[in-house]
Amino acid sequence: MASPKSRALSCLSSAPQCKTSVEVPVRNESPELQPYTALVPDRLKIVGEGKWDCRDYLSDLFYMPFVEPRVNQFDITPPPELLPDLSKVVKKDVVSLCRIWDSRGLLRIFPAELGPDHEWALAKIFNNRKNEVTDRQIGDRRGANFSEGVIPGPSRTLPTASTLLQICPLRYRQCLVGSVADRRDFYHQFWTTDQRSVSNAVFPVMALKDFHGTAAYDKFIESFGGVRKRRAPRHIAGDNLHLSSGGGPRSILCGPDQRVVGCFSALYQGDHLGVEFACDSHGRLLEQAGLLQAGSRLSSAAPLIYDEAVSGLVIDDFFTLSKESADGCYDDAPCMESASVAMFQQAKEVYAREGLLGSDDKDVVGALKYKVCGGEVNSLRRSVESGVVSLSSPAEKRYALAILSMIAASWPSRRTHCIPVWWGLGFQFYS
């Protein structure tokens, strides 16, 4: 007997094809349909202050590229079509942004000759919609990314919702308790070396007077203003080989028109290696504290060995899940006496010690229904008692798909129209 799909294709094969020349008007008036916009500094929400020094937790593979990016740079020019359009950058908006950075301690200024050799290596900043009143900052550094080598890292093995299917709670008897700790504005909490900050130089190159009144301006005058100071010991100051003269900072006669670059002294969301630095250092920090243990760590590259209490990491989100007796779990209260909560509290102590800010209001503690890795776990007592601990797409997304399906099903079926046929989890359109 032919399948419903084959019958549908057979019935539709003789129908006239939809006209491909009909122009469908685009309506993107809703701000949700325009997630990316040009730089609007006042809408950006920047919380981090670039204070966490991750160097003690970086693996050997990522230590040098983080500390000195030039060890990973190649003499290569990216194709123009792969670069951001810098012609639309508004200088006054960039200056306003730099002053916001300065208020958070995230701005550093360097002479232009110490910055990138090419204009295409400068970053372009734009907004990514977060909610009605605030946006995320994105650093478009495609030029710099292109000239840097790709280093495979832990982001390739981040867990996904499907990895949770390895956990096997006893039917009718066990709940799956979950806890999630979120780091706040994680990328912007990273302290960076001067060399890495220079690799985050923002377009355009500006005059020193544009930064007058900032803390970074005063620091620039102190470092490059030609004032002789007692030289620091060599093992601290180094040899300054990145300067053409070597042997110490050059004396630069600083005037208001001195050409300088403003640099972001943290990690950009848009830095292709930023996610590797974040995952690598965050993971090793928790590993050294006894968390994320092999065999019980969720990963897309290795199976679970022990599933009584498991943990995982997705960049800045640390989460723990544990199987607990349903008799001790109640839908209206968190399961505080669980292995999940114990590991969660241990992680919070580590974050407090390291000064890593979190969003306590977003934390999930000992929950029976929660979202993790993009999936929604339902382990409520009534669900467990019916024999189910479910993992699915979040309910709001399933509702949206259901509404679309209902709308599509209400359309008239005419041979001259394109009718969407709903199969499983997606739409396929046939004439």
PDB file of N, CA and C in Angstrom, residues 180-242:
ATOM      1  N   VAL A 180      20.691  24.758  36.848  1.00  0.00           N
ATOM      2  CA  VAL A 180      21.461  25.451  35.814  1.00  0.00           C
ATOM      3  C   VAL A 180      21.994  26.757  36.382  1.00  0.00           C
ATOM      4  N   ALA A 181      23.306  27.007  36.201  1.00  0.00           N
ATOM      5  CA  ALA A 181      23.943  28.250  36.640  1.00  0.00           C
ATOM      6  C   ALA A 181      24.391  29.031  35.407  1.00  0.00           C
ATOM      7  N   ASP A 182      23.948  30.267  35.289  1.00  0.00           N
ATOM      8  CA  ASP A 182      24.242  31.094  34.119  1.00  0.00           C
ATOM      9  C   ASP A 182      25.247  32.179  34.497  1.00  0.00           C
ATOM     10  N   ARG A 183      26.308  32.331  33.675  1.00  0.00           N
ATOM     11  CA  ARG A 183      27.270  33.418  33.883  1.00  0.00           C
ATOM     12  C   ARG A 183      26.782  34.645  33.126  1.00  0.00           C
ATOM     13  N   ARG A 184      26.878  35.784  33.745  1.00  0.00           N
ATOM     14  CA  ARG A 184      26.327  37.018  33.196  1.00  0.00           C
ATOM     15  C   ARG A 184      27.339  37.721  32.292  1.00  0.00           C
ATOM     16  N   ASP A 185      26.930  37.966  31.044  1.00  0.00           N
ATOM     17  CA  ASP A 185      27.792  38.705  30.108  1.00  0.00           C
ATOM     18  C   ASP A 185      29.204  38.100  30.107  1.00  0.00           C
ATOM     19  N   PHE A 186      29.270  36.782  29.913  1.00  0.00           N
ATOM     20  CA  PHE A 186      30.482  36.008  30.165  1.00  0.00           C
ATOM     21  C   PHE A 186      31.686  36.492  29.357  1.00  0.00           C
ATOM     22  N   TYR A 187      31.525  36.708  28.061  1.00  0.00           N
ATOM     23  CA  TYR A 187      32.656  37.104  27.221  1.00  0.00           C
ATOM     24  C   TYR A 187      33.289  38.410  27.697  1.00  0.00           C
ATOM     25  N   HIS A 188      32.466  39.294  28.215  1.00  0.00           N
ATOM     26  CA  HIS A 188      32.971  40.602  28.615  1.00  0.00           C
ATOM     27  C   HIS A 188      33.567  40.600  30.016  1.00  0.00           C
ATOM     28  N   GLN A 189      33.600  39.438  30.663  1.00  0.00           N
ATOM     29  CA  GLN A 189      34.264  39.324  31.964  1.00  0.00           C
ATOM     30  C   GLN A 189      35.724  38.915  31.828  1.00  0.00           C
ATOM     31  N   PHE A 190      36.177  38.596  30.627  1.00  0.00           N
ATOM     32  CA  PHE A 190      37.541  38.113  30.419  1.00  0.00           C
ATOM     33  C   PHE A 190      38.534  39.273  30.378  1.00  0.00           C
ATOM     34  N   TRP A 191      39.555  39.183  31.217  1.00  0.00           N
ATOM     35  CA  TRP A 191      40.692  40.096  31.109  1.00  0.00           C
ATOM     36  C   TRP A 191      41.535  39.661  29.916  1.00  0.00           C
ATOM     37  N   THR A 192      42.100  40.616  29.193  1.00  0.00           N
ATOM     38  CA  THR A 192      42.938  40.285  28.030  1.00  0.00           C
ATOM     39  C   THR A 192      44.261  41.034  28.088  1.00  0.00           C
ATOM     40  N   THR A 193      45.268  40.470  27.472  1.00  0.00           N
ATOM     41  CA  THR A 193      46.567  41.123  27.361  1.00  0.00           C
ATOM     42  C   THR A 193      46.469  42.300  26.394  1.00  0.00           C
ATOM     43  N   ASP A 194      47.479  43.169  26.430  1.00  0.00           N
ATOM     44  CA  ASP A 194      47.510  44.282  25.477  1.00  0.00           C
ATOM     45  C   ASP A 194      47.515  43.766  24.046  1.00  0.00           C
ATOM     46  N   GLN A 195      48.252  42.682  23.810  1.00  0.00           N
ATOM     47  CA  GLN A 195      48.343  42.147  22.452  1.00  0.00           C
ATOM     48  C   GLN A 195      46.981  41.673  21.938  1.00  0.00           C
ATOM     49  N   ARG A 196      46.223  41.002  22.795  1.00  0.00           N
ATOM     50  CA  ARG A 196      44.891  40.568  22.356  1.00  0.00           C
ATOM     51  C   ARG A 196      43.956  41.754  22.234  1.00  0.00           C
ATOM     52  N   SER A 197      44.096  42.732  23.111  1.00  0.00           N
ATOM     53  CA  SER A 197      43.258  43.931  23.002  1.00  0.00           C
ATOM     54  C   SER A 197      43.495  44.642  21.682  1.00  0.00           C
ATOM     55  N   VAL A 198      44.758  44.718  21.265  1.00  0.00           N
ATOM     56  CA  VAL A 198      45.072  45.366  19.983  1.00  0.00           C
ATOM     57  C   VAL A 198      44.413  44.637  18.825  1.00  0.00           C
ATOM     58  N   SER A 199      44.298  43.325  18.930  1.00  0.00           N
ATOM     59  CA  SER A 199      43.640  42.574  17.853  1.00  0.00           C
ATOM     60  C   SER A 199      42.145  42.860  17.811  1.00  0.00           C
ATOM     61  N   ASN A 200      41.617  43.551  18.842  1.00  0.00           N
ATOM     62  CA  ASN A 200      40.216  43.949  18.877  1.00  0.00           C
ATOM     63  C   ASN A 200      40.028  45.426  18.561  1.00  0.00           C
ATOM     64  N   ALA A 201      41.008  46.024  17.883  1.00  0.00           N
ATOM     65  CA  ALA A 201      40.900  47.442  17.522  1.00  0.00           C
ATOM     66  C   ALA A 201      39.660  47.677  16.669  1.00  0.00           C
ATOM     67  N   VAL A 202      38.972  48.772  16.943  1.00  0.00           N
ATOM     68  CA  VAL A 202      37.705  49.046  16.283  1.00  0.00           C
ATOM     69  C   VAL A 202      37.893  50.104  15.185  1.00  0.00           C
ATOM     70  N   PHE A 203      37.154  49.994  14.127  1.00  0.00           N
ATOM     71  CA  PHE A 203      37.159  50.971  13.036  1.00  0.00           C
ATOM     72  C   PHE A 203      36.286  52.164  13.442  1.00  0.00           C
ATOM     73  N   PRO A 204      36.707  53.407  13.122  1.00  0.00           N
ATOM     74  CA  PRO A 204      37.886  53.806  12.351  1.00  0.00           C
ATOM     75  C   PRO A 204      39.060  54.166  13.264  1.00  0.00           C
ATOM     76  N   VAL A 205      40.226  54.381  12.631  1.00  0.00           N
ATOM     77  CA  VAL A 205      41.360  54.969  13.341  1.00  0.00           C
ATOM     78  C   VAL A 205      40.976  56.399  13.690  1.00  0.00           C
ATOM     79  N   MET A 206      41.259  56.828  14.913  1.00  0.00           N
ATOM     80  CA  MET A 206      40.802  58.142  15.392  1.00  0.00           C
ATOM     81  C   MET A 206      41.959  58.986  15.897  1.00  0.00           C
ATOM     82  N   ALA A 207      41.615  60.181  16.290  1.00  0.00           N
ATOM     83  CA  ALA A 207      42.598  61.087  16.885  1.00  0.00           C
ATOM     84  C   ALA A 207      42.535  60.965  18.407  1.00  0.00           C
ATOM     85  N   LEU A 208      43.661  61.191  19.054  1.00  0.00           N
ATOM     86  CA  LEU A 208      43.723  61.059  20.505  1.00  0.00           C
ATOM     87  C   LEU A 208      42.714  61.971  21.194  1.00  0.00           C
ATOM     88  N   LYS A 209      42.465  63.141  20.599  1.00  0.00           N
ATOM     89  CA  LYS A 209      41.541  64.093  21.230  1.00  0.00           C
ATOM     90  C   LYS A 209      40.120  63.549  21.319  1.00  0.00           C
ATOM     91  N   ASP A 210      39.784  62.563  20.480  1.00  0.00           N
ATOM     92  CA  ASP A 210      38.438  61.982  20.521  1.00  0.00           C
ATOM     93  C   ASP A 210      38.176  61.250  21.836  1.00  0.00           C
ATOM     94  N   PHE A 211      39.256  60.873  22.530  1.00  0.00           N
ATOM     95  CA  PHE A 211      39.107  60.108  23.765  1.00  0.00           C
ATOM     96  C   PHE A 211      39.397  60.936  25.010  1.00  0.00           C
ATOM     97  N   HIS A 212      39.537  62.236  24.834  1.00  0.00           N
ATOM     98  CA  HIS A 212      39.882  63.087  25.972  1.00  0.00           C
ATOM     99  C   HIS A 212      38.824  62.955  27.066  1.00  0.00           C
ATOM    100  N   GLY A 213      39.276  62.832  28.297  1.00  0.00           N
ATOM    101  CA  GLY A 213      38.372  62.709  29.432  1.00  0.00           C
ATOM    102  C   GLY A 213      38.115  61.282  29.869  1.00  0.00           C
ATOM    103  N   THR A 214      38.672  60.320  29.152  1.00  0.00           N
ATOM    104  CA  THR A 214      38.481  58.918  29.532  1.00  0.00           C
ATOM    105  C   THR A 214      39.666  58.434  30.368  1.00  0.00           C
ATOM    106  N   ALA A 215      39.441  57.368  31.128  1.00  0.00           N
ATOM    107  CA  ALA A 215      40.526  56.764  31.897  1.00  0.00           C
ATOM    108  C   ALA A 215      41.563  56.168  30.961  1.00  0.00           C
ATOM    109  N   ALA A 216      41.110  55.643  29.816  1.00  0.00           N
ATOM    110  CA  ALA A 216      42.046  55.072  28.846  1.00  0.00           C
ATOM    111  C   ALA A 216      42.952  56.155  28.265  1.00  0.00           C
ATOM    112  N   TYR A 217      42.446  57.362  28.109  1.00  0.00           N
ATOM    113  CA  TYR A 217      43.251  58.494  27.629  1.00  0.00           C
ATOM    114  C   TYR A 217      44.386  58.774  28.601  1.00  0.00           C
ATOM    115  N   ASP A 218      44.059  58.827  29.897  1.00  0.00           N
ATOM    116  CA  ASP A 218      45.096  59.096  30.911  1.00  0.00           C
ATOM    117  C   ASP A 218      46.140  57.980  30.911  1.00  0.00           C
ATOM    118  N   LYS A 219      45.687  56.742  30.747  1.00  0.00           N
ATOM    119  CA  LYS A 219      46.618  55.614  30.711  1.00  0.00           C
ATOM    120  C   LYS A 219      47.522  55.704  29.490  1.00  0.00           C
ATOM    121  N   PHE A 220      46.966  56.146  28.375  1.00  0.00           N
ATOM    122  CA  PHE A 220      47.760  56.301  27.153  1.00  0.00           C
ATOM    123  C   PHE A 220      48.865  57.338  27.366  1.00  0.00           C
ATOM    124  N   ILE A 221      48.509  58.476  27.943  1.00  0.00           N
ATOM    125  CA  ILE A 221      49.503  59.531  28.192  1.00  0.00           C
ATOM    126  C   ILE A 221      50.602  59.013  29.110  1.00  0.00           C
ATOM    127  N   GLU A 222      50.210  58.249  30.117  1.00  0.00           N
ATOM    128  CA  GLU A 222      51.184  57.699  31.053  1.00  0.00           C
ATOM    129  C   GLU A 222      52.127  56.716  30.369  1.00  0.00           C
ATOM    130  N   SER A 223      51.603  55.913  29.430  1.00  0.00           N
ATOM    131  CA  SER A 223      52.408  54.869  28.799  1.00  0.00           C
ATOM    132  C   SER A 223      53.199  55.372  27.601  1.00  0.00           C
ATOM    133  N   PHE A 224      52.623  56.303  26.835  1.00  0.00           N
ATOM    134  CA  PHE A 224      53.245  56.699  25.565  1.00  0.00           C
ATOM    135  C   PHE A 224      53.527  58.192  25.471  1.00  0.00           C
ATOM    136  N   GLY A 225      53.400  58.919  26.590  1.00  0.00           N
ATOM    137  CA  GLY A 225      53.537  60.371  26.528  1.00  0.00           C
ATOM    138  C   GLY A 225      54.946  60.887  26.594  1.00  0.00           C
ATOM    139  N   GLY A 226      55.928  59.996  26.627  1.00  0.00           N
ATOM    140  CA  GLY A 226      57.307  60.453  26.611  1.00  0.00           C
ATOM    141  C   GLY A 226      57.852  60.809  27.967  1.00  0.00           C
ATOM    142  N   VAL A 227      57.065  60.581  29.029  1.00  0.00           N
ATOM    143  CA  VAL A 227      57.552  60.882  30.372  1.00  0.00           C
ATOM    144  C   VAL A 227      58.432  59.741  30.848  1.00  0.00           C
ATOM    145  N   ARG A 228      59.678  60.058  31.232  1.00  0.00           N
ATOM    146  CA  ARG A 228      60.595  59.016  31.660  1.00  0.00           C
ATOM    147  C   ARG A 228      60.253  58.551  33.066  1.00  0.00           C
ATOM    148  N   LYS A 229      60.085  57.274  33.189  1.00  0.00           N
ATOM    149  CA  LYS A 229      59.810  56.686  34.500  1.00  0.00           C
ATOM    150  C   LYS A 229      60.830  55.581  34.763  1.00  0.00           C
ATOM    151  N   ARG A 230      60.919  55.209  36.011  1.00  0.00           N
ATOM    152  CA  ARG A 230      61.809  54.121  36.366  1.00  0.00           C
ATOM    153  C   ARG A 230      61.347  52.851  35.668  1.00  0.00           C
ATOM    154  N   ARG A 231      62.269  52.238  34.986  1.00  0.00           N
ATOM    155  CA  ARG A 231      61.916  51.059  34.206  1.00  0.00           C
ATOM    156  C   ARG A 231      61.657  49.862  35.113  1.00  0.00           C
ATOM    157  N   ALA A 232      60.589  49.128  34.772  1.00  0.00           N
ATOM    158  CA  ALA A 232      60.247  47.924  35.525  1.00  0.00           C
ATOM    159  C   ALA A 232      61.272  46.837  35.239  1.00  0.00           C
ATOM    160  N   PRO A 233      61.423  45.880  36.154  1.00  0.00           N
ATOM    161  CA  PRO A 233      62.356  44.767  35.918  1.00  0.00           C
ATOM    162  C   PRO A 233      62.018  44.047  34.617  1.00  0.00           C
ATOM    163  N   ARG A 234      63.059  43.501  33.981  1.00  0.00           N
ATOM    164  CA  ARG A 234      62.893  42.884  32.675  1.00  0.00           C
ATOM    165  C   ARG A 234      61.930  41.699  32.710  1.00  0.00           C
ATOM    166  N   HIS A 235      61.952  40.922  33.819  1.00  0.00           N
ATOM    167  CA  HIS A 235      61.083  39.750  33.880  1.00  0.00           C
ATOM    168  C   HIS A 235      59.617  40.151  34.002  1.00  0.00           C
ATOM    169  N   ILE A 236      59.339  41.415  34.321  1.00  0.00           N
ATOM    170  CA  ILE A 236      57.966  41.910  34.385  1.00  0.00           C
ATOM    171  C   ILE A 236      57.596  42.667  33.111  1.00  0.00           C
ATOM    172  N   ALA A 237      58.462  43.598  32.697  1.00  0.00           N
ATOM    173  CA  ALA A 237      58.153  44.438  31.536  1.00  0.00           C
ATOM    174  C   ALA A 237      58.464  43.755  30.217  1.00  0.00           C
ATOM    175  N   GLY A 238      59.360  42.756  30.217  1.00  0.00           N
ATOM    176  CA  GLY A 238      59.750  42.121  28.963  1.00  0.00           C
ATOM    177  C   GLY A 238      60.689  43.004  28.167  1.00  0.00           C
ATOM    178  N   ASP A 239      60.911  42.621  26.898  1.00  0.00           N
ATOM    179  CA  ASP A 239      61.835  43.365  26.044  1.00  0.00           C
ATOM    180  C   ASP A 239      61.120  44.299  25.078  1.00  0.00           C
ATOM    181  N   ASN A 240      59.762  44.297  25.086  1.00  0.00           N
ATOM    182  CA  ASN A 240      58.998  45.154  24.178  1.00  0.00           C
ATOM    183  C   ASN A 240      59.420  44.967  22.727  1.00  0.00           C
ATOM    184  N   LEU A 241      59.594  43.696  22.351  1.00  0.00           N
ATOM    185  CA  LEU A 241      60.031  43.417  20.979  1.00  0.00           C
ATOM    186  C   LEU A 241      58.960  43.726  19.955  1.00  0.00           C
ATOM    187  N   HIS A 242      57.713  43.946  20.407  1.00  0.00           N
ATOM    188  CA  HIS A 242      56.666  44.290  19.456  1.00  0.00           C
ATOM    189  C   HIS A 242      56.814  45.728  18.957  1.00  0.00           C
TER     190      HIS A 242
END
